[in-house]
Short mmCIF file of C-alpha atoms in Angstrom, two decimals:
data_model
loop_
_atom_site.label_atom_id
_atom_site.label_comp_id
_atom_site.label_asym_id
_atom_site.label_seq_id
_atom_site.Cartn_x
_atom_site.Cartn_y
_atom_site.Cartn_z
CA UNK A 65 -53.93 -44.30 -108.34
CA UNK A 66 -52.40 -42.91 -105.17
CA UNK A 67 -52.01 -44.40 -101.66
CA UNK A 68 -54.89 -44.32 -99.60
CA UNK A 69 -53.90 -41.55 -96.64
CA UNK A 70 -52.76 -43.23 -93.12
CA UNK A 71 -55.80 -43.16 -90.49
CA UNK A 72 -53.56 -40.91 -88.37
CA UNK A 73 -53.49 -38.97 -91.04
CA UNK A 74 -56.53 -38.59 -91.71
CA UNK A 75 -57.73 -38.17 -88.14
CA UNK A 76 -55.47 -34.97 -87.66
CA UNK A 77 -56.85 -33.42 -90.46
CA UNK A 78 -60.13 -33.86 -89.44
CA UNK A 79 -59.40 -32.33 -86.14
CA UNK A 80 -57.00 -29.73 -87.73
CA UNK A 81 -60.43 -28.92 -89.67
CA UNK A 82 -62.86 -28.83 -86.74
CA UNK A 83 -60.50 -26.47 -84.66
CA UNK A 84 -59.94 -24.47 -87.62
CA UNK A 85 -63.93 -23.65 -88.18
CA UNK A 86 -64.87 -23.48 -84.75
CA UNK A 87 -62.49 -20.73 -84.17
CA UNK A 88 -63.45 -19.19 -86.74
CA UNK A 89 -67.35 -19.71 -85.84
CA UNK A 90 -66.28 -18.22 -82.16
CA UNK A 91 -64.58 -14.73 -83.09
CA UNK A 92 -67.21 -13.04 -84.05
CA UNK A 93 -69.18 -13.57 -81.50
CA UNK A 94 -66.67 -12.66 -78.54
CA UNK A 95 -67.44 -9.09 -78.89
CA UNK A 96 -70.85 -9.69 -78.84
CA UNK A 97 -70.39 -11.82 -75.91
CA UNK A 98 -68.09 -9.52 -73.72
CA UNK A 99 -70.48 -6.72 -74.72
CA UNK A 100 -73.72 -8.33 -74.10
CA UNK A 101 -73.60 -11.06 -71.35
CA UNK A 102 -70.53 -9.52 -69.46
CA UNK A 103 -71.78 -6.24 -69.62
CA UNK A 104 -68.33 -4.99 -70.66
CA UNK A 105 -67.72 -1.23 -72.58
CA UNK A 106 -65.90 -0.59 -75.51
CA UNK A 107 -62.88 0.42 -73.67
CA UNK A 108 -62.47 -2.97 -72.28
CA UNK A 109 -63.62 -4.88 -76.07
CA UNK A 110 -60.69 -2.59 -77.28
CA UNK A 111 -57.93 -3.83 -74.54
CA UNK A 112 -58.90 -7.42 -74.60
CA UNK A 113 -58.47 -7.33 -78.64
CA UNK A 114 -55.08 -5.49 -78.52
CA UNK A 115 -53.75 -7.67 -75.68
CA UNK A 116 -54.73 -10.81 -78.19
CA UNK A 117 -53.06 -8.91 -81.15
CA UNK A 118 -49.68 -8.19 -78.97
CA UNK A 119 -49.55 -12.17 -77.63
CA UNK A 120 -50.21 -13.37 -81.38
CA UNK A 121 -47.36 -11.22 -82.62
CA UNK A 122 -45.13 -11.64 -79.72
CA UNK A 123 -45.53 -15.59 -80.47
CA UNK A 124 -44.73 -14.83 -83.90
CA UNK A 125 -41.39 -13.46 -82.71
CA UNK A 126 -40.63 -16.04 -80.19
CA UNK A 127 -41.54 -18.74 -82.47
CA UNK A 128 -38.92 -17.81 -85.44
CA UNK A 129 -36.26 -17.18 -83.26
CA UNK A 130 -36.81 -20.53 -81.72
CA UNK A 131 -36.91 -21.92 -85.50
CA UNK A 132 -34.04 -20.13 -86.14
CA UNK A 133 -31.72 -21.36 -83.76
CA UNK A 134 -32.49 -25.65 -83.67
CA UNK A 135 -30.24 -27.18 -85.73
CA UNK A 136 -31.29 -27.82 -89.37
CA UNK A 137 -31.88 -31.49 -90.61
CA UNK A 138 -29.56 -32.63 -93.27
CA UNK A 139 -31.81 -34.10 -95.39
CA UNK A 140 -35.09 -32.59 -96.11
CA UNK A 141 -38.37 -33.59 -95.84
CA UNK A 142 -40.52 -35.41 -98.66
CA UNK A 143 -41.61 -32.86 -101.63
CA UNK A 144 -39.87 -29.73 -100.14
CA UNK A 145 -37.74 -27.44 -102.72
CA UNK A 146 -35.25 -30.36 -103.38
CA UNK A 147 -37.97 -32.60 -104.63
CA UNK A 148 -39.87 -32.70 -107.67
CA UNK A 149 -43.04 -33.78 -107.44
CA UNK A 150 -44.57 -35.87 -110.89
CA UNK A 151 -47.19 -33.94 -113.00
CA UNK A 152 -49.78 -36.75 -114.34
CA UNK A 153 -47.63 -37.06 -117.56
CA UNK A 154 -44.69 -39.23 -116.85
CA UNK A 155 -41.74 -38.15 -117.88
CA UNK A 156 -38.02 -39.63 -118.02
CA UNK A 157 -36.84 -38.28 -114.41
CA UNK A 158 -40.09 -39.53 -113.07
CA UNK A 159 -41.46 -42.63 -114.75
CA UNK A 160 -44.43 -42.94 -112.52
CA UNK A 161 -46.84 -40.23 -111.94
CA UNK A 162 -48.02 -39.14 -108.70
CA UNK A 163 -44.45 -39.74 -107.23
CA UNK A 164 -41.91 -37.47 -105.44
CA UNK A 165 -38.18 -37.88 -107.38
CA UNK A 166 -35.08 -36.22 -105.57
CA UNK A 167 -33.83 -33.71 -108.32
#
């Protein structure tokens, strides 16, 4: 039976969950919003949803040439590519399921 997750753990991905749906409960109502209670035309609906579209991909740009540059660790993290993560069936590399073996 696996570990039981870390309350920290836990806690972020409840938040990580909440953020997640109430951003996606929110976008479709911004137009509606802008356009409605703001009073604003299409012209302006159109501008304010390119100008998000050019700061998500500019981050997107920024962001991997920032990744690109920090140094890389020299070992890597648990169950990336170099790992091997148990199926339920044990098997000689991994005598335990449910466990990460360095391959």
């Amino acid at each position: 039976m696996p570990e039981p997750l870390h309350r920290t753990v836990r806690s972020l991905g409840l938040v990580s969950l909440l953020t997640d749906a109430s951003s996606e409960m929110i976008y479709p109502l911004l137009p509606a919003f802008l356009t409605g209670t703001l009073r604003a035309g299409p012209a302006f609906l159109g501008v304010v949803e390119g100008l998000a579209e050019t700061v998500a991909a500019a981050l997107k740009i920024v962001s991997g040439r920032v990744s690109d540059r920090l140094p890389r660790s020299s070992s890597p993290p648990p169950c990336s590519s170099r790992t091997t993560c148990a199926s339920s069936s044990p098997s000689p590399r991994s005598p335990r399921s449910g466990r990460c073996t360095t391959s």
